[in-house]
């Protein structure tokens, strides 16, 4: 008798203390759960073993990336329904030990063990980062982490990001602007950054973490500046240089494979750091801020565009998201906005403006997910099924995190204000020139 789905619904209800709000379709073809809800498809009983050997987020991620789990229906709705019950419970060993004192929970675990098949831990999917011992955020480890995320293939990124090839939050004009194009919104973001930095012909811009060159090209073409863009990704640099040549901007744009800590040809009039500082790490953040301060002329401006997390009552309890760390951004860290501002000030900057664009990132991510889903066959061919599944899950979950204010994104404008005290900024905020 095909009854695996009913048994799973019952066991998960025992384990979680409440029924799952999604329907389950199991490997034996059985289904159970609320009609009309998104369907959690358990393709293989191996998914249960992954959860048993790595309870919480990492076990779920491994099952998803390996294709043992899937969702039939709207992924955003499914994630929203189950995130509070499962995805955000984490892997706190003390919490798990406490839960296992409950006889019903122990019975549910025994039931999952029996249903999951041979009690052997499945190997992690090949897309998972293999950890090596050593210090974080050295030049070597940062280059390896960046390569893991960005050297997936330029064609894959173009499929997801669209023609703009901008991998950061777009800037949408109105709350109801979902009908606008992603390319227009990304162009508006780049233009916003240029205006905040006060770029004009003859000035020098350093673009830290330049990606595929979109900011460098926009700034040079539209504002007449000379740009140096630095990235740790060989694939990004090759693509950016090709675009620069096609735009006829090789006399004004230089793309380097270089760590920002090794840039030694300042001073610059302005520095843009868009979606890069998340890779820096808490221990290195002051070093990052001091380095950028030192690369600016007196009166020079920094635009730091960075994802932020909500502050914790006990900051020592913060740990990197297990799925993101293992599959998406190895060694990436998020800091509260206040911490970022404090570190910039400690480095000597005067922080002049902070703009939260949290809702804009949710809209952007939903567009990227739509691009990925529309080109799914090509995406799996270009990057492999596992990597494509990583991207689909991480972008959908991130969109929800922005929508629910679990994370945000901010543009911080800071100035290396000279001793005279003249910042060079307009008296009225956001009349950028």
Coordinates of C-alpha atoms in Angstrom, one line a residue:
X1 CA 0.0 0.0 0.0
X2 CA 1.3 3.4 -1.0
X3 CA 1.1 5.5 2.2
X4 CA 4.5 7.1 2.6
X5 CA 3.1 10.7 2.2
X6 CA 0.5 10.1 5.0
X7 CA 3.2 8.7 7.3
X8 CA 5.4 11.6 6.6
X9 CA 2.7 14.1 7.3
X10 CA 2.0 12.4 10.6
X11 CA 5.7 12.1 11.6
X12 CA 6.5 15.8 10.7
X13 CA 3.4 16.9 12.7
X14 CA 4.8 15.0 15.7
X15 CA 8.3 16.3 15.2
X16 CA 7.3 20.0 14.6
X17 CA 4.3 20.1 17.0
X18 CA 2.0 21.3 14.2
X19 CA 0.8 19.9 10.8
X20 CA 2.8 20.9 7.8
X21 CA 1.0 23.6 5.8
X22 CA 2.0 22.1 2.5
X23 CA 1.0 18.9 0.7
X24 CA 3.4 16.0 0.4
X25 CA 3.9 13.8 -2.6
X26 CA 6.2 10.9 -1.8
X27 CA 8.4 8.6 -3.9
X28 CA 5.7 5.9 -3.9
X29 CA 3.2 8.2 -5.6
X30 CA 1.1 8.8 -2.5
X31 CA -0.1 12.3 -1.5
X32 CA -1.3 13.8 1.7
X33 CA -1.9 17.2 3.2
X34 CA -4.1 20.3 2.6
X35 CA -5.7 20.3 -0.8
X36 CA -4.7 23.3 -3.0
X37 CA -1.5 24.0 -1.1
X38 CA 1.9 23.9 -2.8
X39 CA 3.3 20.3 -3.0
X40 CA 6.5 19.3 -1.3
X41 CA 7.8 16.5 -3.6
X42 CA 10.0 13.9 -1.8
X43 CA 11.5 12.1 -4.8
X44 CA 13.6 9.7 -2.8
X45 CA 13.6 8.4 0.8
X46 CA 17.3 9.5 0.9
X47 CA 16.0 13.0 1.6
X48 CA 14.9 11.7 5.1
X49 CA 18.4 10.4 5.8
X50 CA 19.9 13.8 4.8
X51 CA 17.6 15.5 7.4
X52 CA 18.3 12.9 10.1
X53 CA 22.1 13.2 9.7
X54 CA 22.0 17.0 9.4
X55 CA 18.8 18.2 11.1
X56 CA 17.7 21.7 10.1
X57 CA 18.7 24.0 7.2
X58 CA 21.8 22.2 5.9
X59 CA 20.0 18.8 5.7
X60 CA 17.1 20.4 3.8
X61 CA 19.5 22.3 1.5
X62 CA 21.4 19.1 0.7
X63 CA 18.2 17.3 -0.2
X64 CA 17.1 20.2 -2.4
X65 CA 20.4 20.6 -4.2
X66 CA 20.7 16.8 -4.8
X67 CA 17.1 16.8 -6.3
X68 CA 15.7 14.6 -3.5
X69 CA 13.3 17.3 -2.7
X70 CA 11.3 19.7 -5.0
X71 CA 8.3 21.9 -4.9
X72 CA 5.3 21.5 -7.3
X73 CA 3.6 24.9 -7.4
X74 CA 4.7 28.4 -6.4
X75 CA 8.1 28.2 -4.7
X76 CA 7.7 31.6 -3.0
X77 CA 4.4 30.5 -1.4
X78 CA 5.9 27.1 -0.3
X79 CA 8.9 28.7 1.3
X80 CA 6.8 31.3 3.0
X81 CA 4.6 28.6 4.5
X82 CA 7.3 26.3 5.8
X83 CA 10.1 28.8 6.7
X84 CA 8.9 29.5 10.2
X85 CA 8.4 25.8 11.0
X86 CA 11.6 24.3 9.5
X87 CA 13.9 26.6 7.5
X88 CA 14.6 29.1 10.3
X89 CA 15.0 26.5 13.2
X90 CA 18.7 26.2 12.4
X91 CA 20.9 23.5 13.9
X92 CA 21.3 24.4 17.5
X93 CA 22.5 21.2 19.1
X94 CA 21.2 22.2 22.6
X95 CA 17.7 22.8 21.1
X96 CA 17.7 19.5 19.3
X97 CA 18.8 17.7 22.5
X98 CA 16.0 19.4 24.4
X99 CA 13.4 18.4 21.8
X100 CA 14.5 14.8 21.9
X101 CA 13.5 14.5 25.5
X102 CA 9.9 14.6 24.4
X103 CA 8.7 11.0 23.9
X104 CA 6.6 12.0 20.8
X105 CA 9.6 13.6 19.2
X106 CA 11.8 10.5 19.8
X107 CA 9.0 8.4 18.4
X108 CA 8.8 10.6 15.3
X109 CA 12.6 10.4 14.8
X110 CA 12.5 6.6 15.0
X111 CA 9.7 6.6 12.5
X112 CA 11.7 8.7 10.1
X113 CA 14.7 6.5 10.6
X114 CA 12.6 3.4 9.7
X115 CA 11.1 5.1 6.7
X116 CA 14.4 6.6 5.4
X117 CA 16.0 3.3 4.6
X118 CA 19.6 2.2 5.3
X119 CA 21.0 4.2 8.2
X120 CA 24.0 5.5 6.2
X121 CA 24.8 9.3 5.7
X122 CA 24.4 10.2 2.0
X123 CA 27.4 12.1 0.6
X124 CA 26.9 15.9 0.3
X125 CA 26.1 17.1 -3.2
X126 CA 29.3 18.1 -5.2
X127 CA 28.2 21.7 -5.2
X128 CA 28.8 22.0 -1.5
X129 CA 32.0 23.9 -0.5
X130 CA 34.6 21.7 1.0
X131 CA 36.1 23.4 4.0
X132 CA 39.8 23.6 4.8
X133 CA 41.3 24.8 8.1
X134 CA 42.8 28.2 8.3
X135 CA 42.1 31.9 8.7
X136 CA 39.1 33.5 6.9
X137 CA 39.4 36.4 4.6
X138 CA 43.0 36.1 3.6
X139 CA 43.8 37.0 0.0
X140 CA 43.9 33.3 -0.9
X141 CA 40.6 32.3 0.9
X142 CA 38.7 35.4 -0.5
X143 CA 39.8 34.6 -4.0
X144 CA 38.7 31.0 -3.6
X145 CA 35.3 32.0 -2.2
X146 CA 34.7 34.6 -5.0
X147 CA 35.6 32.0 -7.6
X148 CA 33.1 29.5 -6.1
X149 CA 30.3 32.0 -6.5
X150 CA 31.2 34.0 -9.6
X151 CA 33.1 31.6 -11.9
X152 CA 30.0 29.7 -12.7
X153 CA 30.0 30.8 -16.3
X154 CA 29.1 34.2 -17.8
X155 CA 26.4 32.7 -20.0
X156 CA 24.6 31.4 -16.9
X157 CA 24.8 34.8 -15.2
X158 CA 23.5 36.5 -18.4
X159 CA 20.5 34.2 -18.4
X160 CA 19.7 35.1 -14.7
X161 CA 20.7 38.8 -14.6
X162 CA 19.6 39.8 -18.1
X163 CA 21.5 42.0 -20.6
X164 CA 22.5 44.6 -17.9
X165 CA 24.7 42.0 -16.2
X166 CA 24.3 43.9 -12.9
X167 CA 24.4 41.5 -9.9
X168 CA 23.0 43.8 -7.2
X169 CA 19.8 45.5 -6.2
X170 CA 18.0 47.4 -9.0
X171 CA 16.3 50.7 -8.3
X172 CA 12.6 50.7 -9.2
X173 CA 10.8 54.0 -9.8
X174 CA 7.4 53.5 -8.0
X175 CA 5.8 50.9 -5.6
X176 CA 3.7 49.6 -8.5
X177 CA 6.6 49.4 -10.9
X178 CA 6.7 45.7 -11.3
X179 CA 5.8 46.3 -15.0
X180 CA 9.0 48.2 -15.6
X181 CA 12.0 46.4 -17.1
X182 CA 14.8 45.0 -15.0
X183 CA 17.3 46.6 -17.4
X184 CA 15.8 50.1 -16.9
X185 CA 15.8 49.6 -13.1
X186 CA 19.5 48.5 -13.1
X187 CA 20.4 51.5 -15.3
X188 CA 18.6 53.8 -12.8
X189 CA 20.6 52.2 -9.9
X190 CA 23.9 52.8 -11.7
X191 CA 22.9 56.4 -12.4
X192 CA 21.9 56.9 -8.8
X193 CA 25.3 55.8 -7.6
X194 CA 27.0 58.1 -10.1
X195 CA 25.0 61.1 -9.0
X196 CA 25.7 60.4 -5.3
X197 CA 29.4 60.2 -6.1
X198 CA 29.2 63.5 -8.0
X199 CA 31.0 62.1 -11.1
X200 CA 32.0 64.4 -13.8
X201 CA 34.5 64.4 -16.7
X202 CA 38.1 64.2 -15.7
X203 CA 37.5 62.5 -12.4
X204 CA 38.9 59.0 -11.4
X205 CA 36.6 56.3 -10.0
X206 CA 37.7 53.1 -8.4
X207 CA 35.0 50.4 -8.6
X208 CA 35.7 47.7 -6.0
X209 CA 34.2 44.4 -6.9
X210 CA 33.4 45.6 -10.4
X211 CA 31.6 42.4 -11.5
X212 CA 31.1 42.3 -15.3
X213 CA 31.9 45.9 -15.7
X214 CA 28.5 47.5 -15.8
X215 CA 29.1 50.3 -13.3
X216 CA 32.5 51.1 -14.8
X217 CA 31.1 51.3 -18.3
X218 CA 28.1 53.4 -17.3
X219 CA 30.2 55.8 -15.3
X220 CA 32.7 56.3 -18.2
X221 CA 30.2 56.5 -21.0
X222 CA 27.6 58.7 -19.2
X223 CA 29.8 60.8 -17.0
X224 CA 33.2 60.9 -18.7
X225 CA 35.2 59.6 -15.8
X226 CA 38.3 57.4 -15.9
X227 CA 37.6 54.1 -14.1
X228 CA 39.6 51.3 -12.6
X229 CA 37.5 48.2 -11.8
X230 CA 38.9 45.4 -9.6
X231 CA 37.6 41.9 -9.2
X232 CA 38.9 38.6 -8.0
X233 CA 37.1 36.6 -10.7
X234 CA 38.9 35.8 -13.9
X235 CA 35.7 35.1 -15.7
X236 CA 34.2 38.4 -14.7
X237 CA 37.3 40.3 -15.7
X238 CA 37.5 38.7 -19.2
X239 CA 33.8 39.4 -19.8
X240 CA 34.1 43.0 -18.6
X241 CA 37.2 43.7 -20.7
X242 CA 35.3 42.4 -23.8
X243 CA 32.4 44.7 -23.0
X244 CA 34.7 47.7 -22.5
X245 CA 36.3 47.1 -25.9
X246 CA 33.0 46.8 -27.6
X247 CA 31.9 50.1 -26.1
X248 CA 35.1 51.8 -27.3
X249 CA 36.1 52.7 -23.8
X250 CA 39.5 51.1 -23.4
X251 CA 41.1 54.5 -23.0
X252 CA 38.9 55.3 -20.0
X253 CA 38.2 51.9 -18.3
X254 CA 40.8 49.5 -16.9
X255 CA 39.6 46.1 -15.5
X256 CA 42.0 44.3 -13.2
X257 CA 42.1 41.0 -11.4
X258 CA 43.2 42.4 -8.1
X259 CA 42.4 42.4 -4.4
X260 CA 41.3 45.8 -3.2
X261 CA 44.0 45.6 -0.6
X262 CA 46.6 45.6 -3.3
X263 CA 45.4 48.8 -5.1
X264 CA 48.2 51.3 -4.8
X265 CA 47.6 53.9 -7.5
X266 CA 45.4 56.3 -5.6
X267 CA 44.2 58.9 -4.9
X268 CA 40.8 58.6 -6.5
X269 CA 38.0 61.1 -6.6
X270 CA 35.4 58.5 -5.8
X271 CA 35.0 54.8 -4.8
X272 CA 32.0 52.7 -5.5
X273 CA 31.6 49.4 -3.7
X274 CA 28.4 47.7 -4.8
X275 CA 27.4 44.4 -3.3
X276 CA 31.1 43.6 -2.5
X277 CA 31.4 44.4 1.2
X278 CA 29.4 41.3 2.3
X279 CA 32.5 39.3 1.3
X280 CA 34.9 41.3 3.6
X281 CA 34.0 39.7 7.0
X282 CA 33.6 41.4 10.4
X283 CA 37.3 40.9 11.4
X284 CA 38.5 42.6 8.2
X285 CA 35.8 45.3 7.9
X286 CA 37.8 48.1 9.5
X287 CA 40.8 47.2 7.3
X288 CA 38.5 47.5 4.3
X289 CA 37.2 50.9 5.4
X290 CA 40.7 52.2 6.1
X291 CA 42.0 51.0 2.8
X292 CA 39.2 52.8 0.8
X293 CA 39.7 55.9 2.9
X294 CA 43.4 55.9 2.1
X295 CA 42.6 55.6 -1.7
X296 CA 40.5 58.7 -1.8
X297 CA 41.5 62.3 -2.2
X298 CA 40.4 64.8 0.5
X299 CA 36.8 65.5 -0.3
X300 CA 36.5 62.2 -2.2
X301 CA 33.3 60.2 -1.8
X302 CA 32.6 56.5 -1.1
X303 CA 29.3 54.8 -2.1
X304 CA 29.0 51.6 -0.1
X305 CA 26.0 49.5 -1.3
X306 CA 25.7 46.6 1.2
X307 CA 23.2 44.0 2.4
X308 CA 22.5 44.2 6.2
X309 CA 21.0 41.9 8.7
X310 CA 18.9 42.9 11.7
X311 CA 20.9 43.4 14.9
X312 CA 20.8 40.7 17.6
X313 CA 20.4 41.3 21.3
X314 CA 23.4 39.1 21.7
X315 CA 25.7 39.7 18.8
X316 CA 28.0 36.9 19.8
X317 CA 25.2 34.4 18.9
X318 CA 25.3 35.4 15.2
X319 CA 26.4 32.7 12.8
X320 CA 26.5 32.6 9.1
X321 CA 23.4 31.0 7.4
X322 CA 24.3 27.3 6.8
X323 CA 22.9 27.0 3.3
X324 CA 24.4 30.3 2.1
X325 CA 27.8 29.5 3.6
X326 CA 27.9 26.0 2.1
X327 CA 26.5 26.6 -1.3
X328 CA 26.3 30.3 -2.2
X329 CA 28.7 32.8 -0.6
X330 CA 31.4 30.9 1.3
X331 CA 32.7 33.0 4.2
X332 CA 30.2 35.8 3.5
X333 CA 29.0 37.7 6.5
X334 CA 26.2 40.2 7.1
X335 CA 26.5 43.0 9.6
X336 CA 23.8 45.4 11.0
X337 CA 23.7 48.8 9.4
X338 CA 24.8 50.5 12.6
X339 CA 28.0 48.4 12.7
X340 CA 28.8 49.3 9.1
X341 CA 28.4 53.0 9.8
X342 CA 30.4 52.8 12.9
X343 CA 33.3 51.1 11.1
X344 CA 33.3 53.6 8.3
X345 CA 33.4 56.4 10.9
X346 CA 36.2 54.7 12.8
X347 CA 38.2 54.7 9.5
X348 CA 37.9 58.5 9.3
X349 CA 34.8 58.9 7.0
X350 CA 32.0 61.3 7.5
X351 CA 28.8 59.5 6.8
X352 CA 26.5 61.9 5.0
X353 CA 23.5 59.8 3.8
X354 CA 22.0 56.4 4.3
X355 CA 19.2 55.2 1.9
X356 CA 17.4 51.9 2.5
X357 CA 16.3 50.2 -0.7
X358 CA 15.1 46.9 0.9
X359 CA 11.9 46.5 -1.1
X360 CA 13.8 47.1 -4.3
X361 CA 15.9 44.0 -3.8
X362 CA 12.8 41.8 -3.3
X363 CA 11.5 43.0 -6.7
X364 CA 14.9 42.4 -8.3
X365 CA 15.2 38.9 -6.9
X366 CA 11.8 38.0 -8.1
X367 CA 12.8 39.1 -11.6
X368 CA 16.0 37.0 -11.4
X369 CA 14.0 33.9 -10.3
X370 CA 11.6 34.5 -13.2
X371 CA 14.5 34.7 -15.6
X372 CA 16.0 31.5 -14.2
X373 CA 12.7 29.6 -14.3
X374 CA 12.0 30.7 -17.9
X375 CA 15.4 29.5 -19.0
X376 CA 15.6 26.4 -16.8
X377 CA 16.7 24.0 -19.5
X378 CA 19.5 26.3 -20.6
X379 CA 20.5 27.0 -17.0
X380 CA 20.9 23.4 -16.1
X381 CA 22.9 22.8 -19.2
X382 CA 25.2 25.7 -18.5
X383 CA 25.7 25.3 -14.8
X384 CA 24.5 21.8 -14.0
X385 CA 21.2 20.9 -12.3
X386 CA 22.5 21.2 -8.8
X387 CA 24.0 24.7 -9.2
X388 CA 20.8 25.9 -10.9
X389 CA 18.7 24.5 -8.0
X390 CA 21.1 26.3 -5.5
X391 CA 20.4 29.6 -7.3
X392 CA 16.6 29.1 -7.5
X393 CA 16.3 28.4 -3.8
X394 CA 18.7 31.1 -2.6
X395 CA 17.1 33.8 -4.7
X396 CA 13.6 32.9 -3.8
X397 CA 14.4 32.6 -0.1
X398 CA 16.3 35.9 -0.2
X399 CA 13.4 37.7 -1.8
X400 CA 11.2 36.6 1.0
X401 CA 13.8 37.7 3.6
X402 CA 13.8 41.2 2.1
X403 CA 10.0 41.4 2.0
X404 CA 9.7 40.3 5.6
X405 CA 12.5 42.7 6.8
X406 CA 14.7 39.9 8.0
X407 CA 17.5 41.5 5.9
X408 CA 17.9 44.9 4.2
X409 CA 20.1 46.7 1.8
X410 CA 21.5 50.2 2.2
X411 CA 23.5 52.7 0.2
X412 CA 25.8 54.6 2.5
X413 CA 27.4 57.8 1.2
X414 CA 30.6 58.7 3.0
X415 CA 33.1 61.5 2.5
X416 CA 36.8 61.8 3.3
X417 CA 36.1 65.3 4.6
X418 CA 39.2 67.5 4.6
X419 CA 40.5 69.3 7.6
X420 CA 38.8 72.5 6.4
X421 CA 35.4 70.8 7.0
X422 CA 34.1 71.4 3.5
X423 CA 32.4 68.2 2.4
X424 CA 31.6 69.4 -1.1
X425 CA 28.0 68.1 -0.7
X426 CA 24.8 70.1 -1.3
X427 CA 23.1 71.7 1.7
X428 CA 19.9 69.8 0.9
X429 CA 20.0 66.1 1.1
X430 CA 19.6 64.0 -2.1
X431 CA 19.9 66.9 -4.5
X432 CA 22.9 64.9 -5.9
X433 CA 25.4 66.8 -8.0

